[in-house]
PDB file of C-alpha atoms in Angstrom:
ATOM      1  CA  PRO Z 261      86.707  90.321  44.904  1.00 51.00           C
ATOM      2  CA  GLU Z 262      88.444  88.265  47.516  1.00 55.00           C
ATOM      3  CA  PHE Z 263      91.277  88.776  49.919  1.00 56.00           C
ATOM      4  CA  TYR Z 264      93.014  86.425  52.279  1.00 58.00           C
ATOM      5  CA  ASN Z 265      92.866  86.421  56.040  1.00 57.00           C
ATOM      6  CA  ASP Z 266      94.933  83.709  57.729  1.00 58.00           C
ATOM      7  CA  GLY Z 267      95.065  81.730  54.482  1.00 53.00           C
ATOM      8  CA  ALA Z 268      91.281  81.587  53.906  1.00 56.00           C
ATOM      9  CA  ALA Z 269      89.602  83.388  51.005  1.00 54.00           C
ATOM     10  CA  MET Z 270      87.009  85.933  52.111  1.00 66.00           C
ATOM     11  CA  SER Z 271      84.885  88.291  50.059  1.00 82.00           C
ATOM     12  CA  VAL Z 272      85.073  92.005  50.728  1.00 83.00           C
ATOM     13  CA  GLU Z 273      81.405  92.067  51.686  1.00 86.00           C
ATOM     14  CA  SER Z 274      81.899  89.182  54.121  1.00 87.00           C
ATOM     15  CA  ARG Z 275      84.727  91.082  55.776  1.00 87.00           C
ATOM     16  CA  LEU Z 276      82.629  94.258  55.959  1.00 90.00           C
ATOM     17  CA  GLN Z 277      79.809  92.266  57.557  1.00 91.00           C
ATOM     18  CA  GLU Z 278      82.278  90.837  60.047  1.00 90.00           C
ATOM     19  CA  LEU Z 279      83.185  94.434  60.957  1.00 92.00           C
ATOM     20  CA  GLY Z 280      79.507  95.366  61.369  1.00 94.00           C
ATOM     21  CA  LEU Z 281      79.442  97.373  58.125  1.00 93.00           C
ATOM     22  CA  SER Z 282      77.514  97.050  54.882  1.00 92.00           C
ATOM     23  CA  LEU Z 283      77.615  98.665  51.470  1.00 92.00           C
ATOM     24  CA  PRO Z 284      74.973 101.360  51.026  1.00 93.00           C
ATOM     25  CA  GLU Z 285      72.634 101.747  48.091  1.00 90.00           C
ATOM     26  CA  LEU Z 286      74.112 104.008  45.423  1.00 87.00           C
ATOM     27  CA  ALA Z 287      73.105 107.627  45.797  1.00 80.00           C
ATOM     28  CA  ALA Z 288      71.747 109.387  42.741  1.00 77.00           C
ATOM     29  CA  PRO Z 289      74.370 111.746  41.276  1.00 76.00           C
ATOM     30  CA  ALA Z 290      73.860 115.306  42.549  1.00 73.00           C
ATOM     31  CA  GLY Z 291      75.048 116.790  39.272  1.00 79.00           C
ATOM     32  CA  ALA Z 292      76.119 115.975  35.733  1.00 83.00           C
ATOM     33  CA  TYR Z 293      78.725 113.314  36.474  1.00 84.00           C
ATOM     34  CA  VAL Z 294      79.166 109.555  36.441  1.00 88.00           C
ATOM     35  CA  PRO Z 295      79.877 108.015  39.888  1.00 90.00           C
ATOM     36  CA  GLY Z 296      82.299 105.456  38.458  1.00 92.00           C
ATOM     37  CA  LYS Z 297      83.814 104.514  35.116  1.00 94.00           C
ATOM     38  CA  ARG Z 298      85.729 101.435  34.021  1.00 94.00           C
ATOM     39  CA  ALA Z 299      88.691 101.893  31.677  1.00 94.00           C
ATOM     40  CA  GLY Z 300      90.336  98.572  30.890  1.00 93.00           C
ATOM     41  CA  ASN Z 301      91.319  96.984  34.181  1.00 92.00           C
ATOM     42  CA  LEU Z 302      90.944 100.232  36.153  1.00 94.00           C
ATOM     43  CA  ILE Z 303      87.856 101.739  37.767  1.00 94.00           C
ATOM     44  CA  TYR Z 304      87.763 105.456  38.443  1.00 95.00           C
ATOM     45  CA  VAL Z 305      85.455 106.634  41.235  1.00 94.00           C
ATOM     46  CA  SER Z 306      84.422 110.275  41.401  1.00 88.00           C
ATOM     47  CA  GLY Z 307      84.475 112.270  44.634  1.00 83.00           C
ATOM     48  CA  GLN Z 308      82.226 110.884  47.338  1.00 88.00           C
ATOM     49  CA  LEU Z 309      80.309 112.853  49.933  1.00 88.00           C
ATOM     50  CA  PRO Z 310      79.532 111.498  53.394  1.00 90.00           C
ATOM     51  CA  LEU Z 311      75.920 110.723  52.475  1.00 90.00           C
ATOM     52  CA  ARG Z 312      73.959 108.122  54.411  1.00 91.00           C
ATOM     53  CA  ASP Z 313      70.351 107.470  53.396  1.00 90.00           C
ATOM     54  CA  GLY Z 314      70.427 110.654  51.329  1.00 87.00           C
ATOM     55  CA  GLN Z 315      71.530 112.814  54.264  1.00 89.00           C
ATOM     56  CA  LEU Z 316      74.874 114.556  54.707  1.00 88.00           C
ATOM     57  CA  ILE Z 317      76.189 113.108  57.978  1.00 89.00           C
ATOM     58  CA  ALA Z 318      79.266 115.308  58.461  1.00 84.00           C
ATOM     59  CA  PRO Z 319      79.619 118.952  57.494  1.00 77.00           C
ATOM     60  CA  GLU Z 320      82.841 120.441  56.213  1.00 77.00           C
ATOM     61  CA  VAL Z 321      85.755 119.461  58.398  1.00 75.00           C
ATOM     62  CA  GLY Z 322      87.330 122.488  60.003  1.00 74.00           C
ATOM     63  CA  SER Z 323      84.074 123.997  61.174  1.00 71.00           C
ATOM     64  CA  ASP Z 324      82.401 122.710  64.330  1.00 81.00           C
ATOM     65  CA  VAL Z 325      83.152 119.067  63.573  1.00 83.00           C
ATOM     66  CA  THR Z 326      84.446 116.680  66.182  1.00 86.00           C
ATOM     67  CA  VAL Z 327      87.115 114.114  65.393  1.00 85.00           C
ATOM     68  CA  GLU Z 328      84.469 111.385  65.744  1.00 89.00           C
ATOM     69  CA  GLU Z 329      82.152 113.111  63.235  1.00 89.00           C
ATOM     70  CA  ALA Z 330      85.029 113.529  60.789  1.00 89.00           C
ATOM     71  CA  TYR Z 331      85.928 109.833  61.214  1.00 91.00           C
ATOM     72  CA  GLU Z 332      82.318 108.757  60.560  1.00 92.00           C
ATOM     73  CA  GLY Z 333      82.156 110.991  57.486  1.00 92.00           C
ATOM     74  CA  ALA Z 334      85.384 109.553  56.084  1.00 92.00           C
ATOM     75  CA  LYS Z 335      84.175 106.004  56.761  1.00 94.00           C
ATOM     76  CA  GLN Z 336      80.896 106.724  54.957  1.00 94.00           C
ATOM     77  CA  CYS Z 337      82.765 108.186  51.961  1.00 94.00           C
ATOM     78  CA  ALA Z 338      84.852 105.008  51.755  1.00 94.00           C
ATOM     79  CA  LEU Z 339      81.762 102.770  51.939  1.00 95.00           C
ATOM     80  CA  ASN Z 340      80.052 104.863  49.244  1.00 94.00           C
ATOM     81  CA  GLY Z 341      83.143 104.518  47.033  1.00 94.00           C
ATOM     82  CA  LEU Z 342      83.184 100.736  47.539  1.00 93.00           C
ATOM     83  CA  ALA Z 343      79.499 100.615  46.559  1.00 93.00           C
ATOM     84  CA  VAL Z 344      80.362 102.450  43.318  1.00 93.00           C
ATOM     85  CA  LEU Z 345      83.217  99.998  42.664  1.00 91.00           C
ATOM     86  CA  LYS Z 346      80.850  97.069  43.126  1.00 91.00           C
ATOM     87  CA  SER Z 347      78.278  98.572  40.754  1.00 91.00           C
ATOM     88  CA  VAL Z 348      80.872  99.128  38.009  1.00 91.00           C
ATOM     89  CA  ALA Z 349      82.886  95.939  38.495  1.00 85.00           C
TER      90      ALA Z 349
END
């Protein structure tokens, strides 16, 4: 996939790299579900946990979680979802 930044085509992974981010390896499903499924021109991604290298990096928000920890957890969930999209696309 590509998007445009100031008129130049750039891949999503190039933009992530520019931001100092990278897509993680897909985590093994922790239950009986499929991480992502393509249906026509749509891809459905199941719920993502804030897992990094197999470890939960942010507990449930609302307990003793700082704003920064919640932000990092949300960012990791988004990266994990993008990794699923890439694997299915």
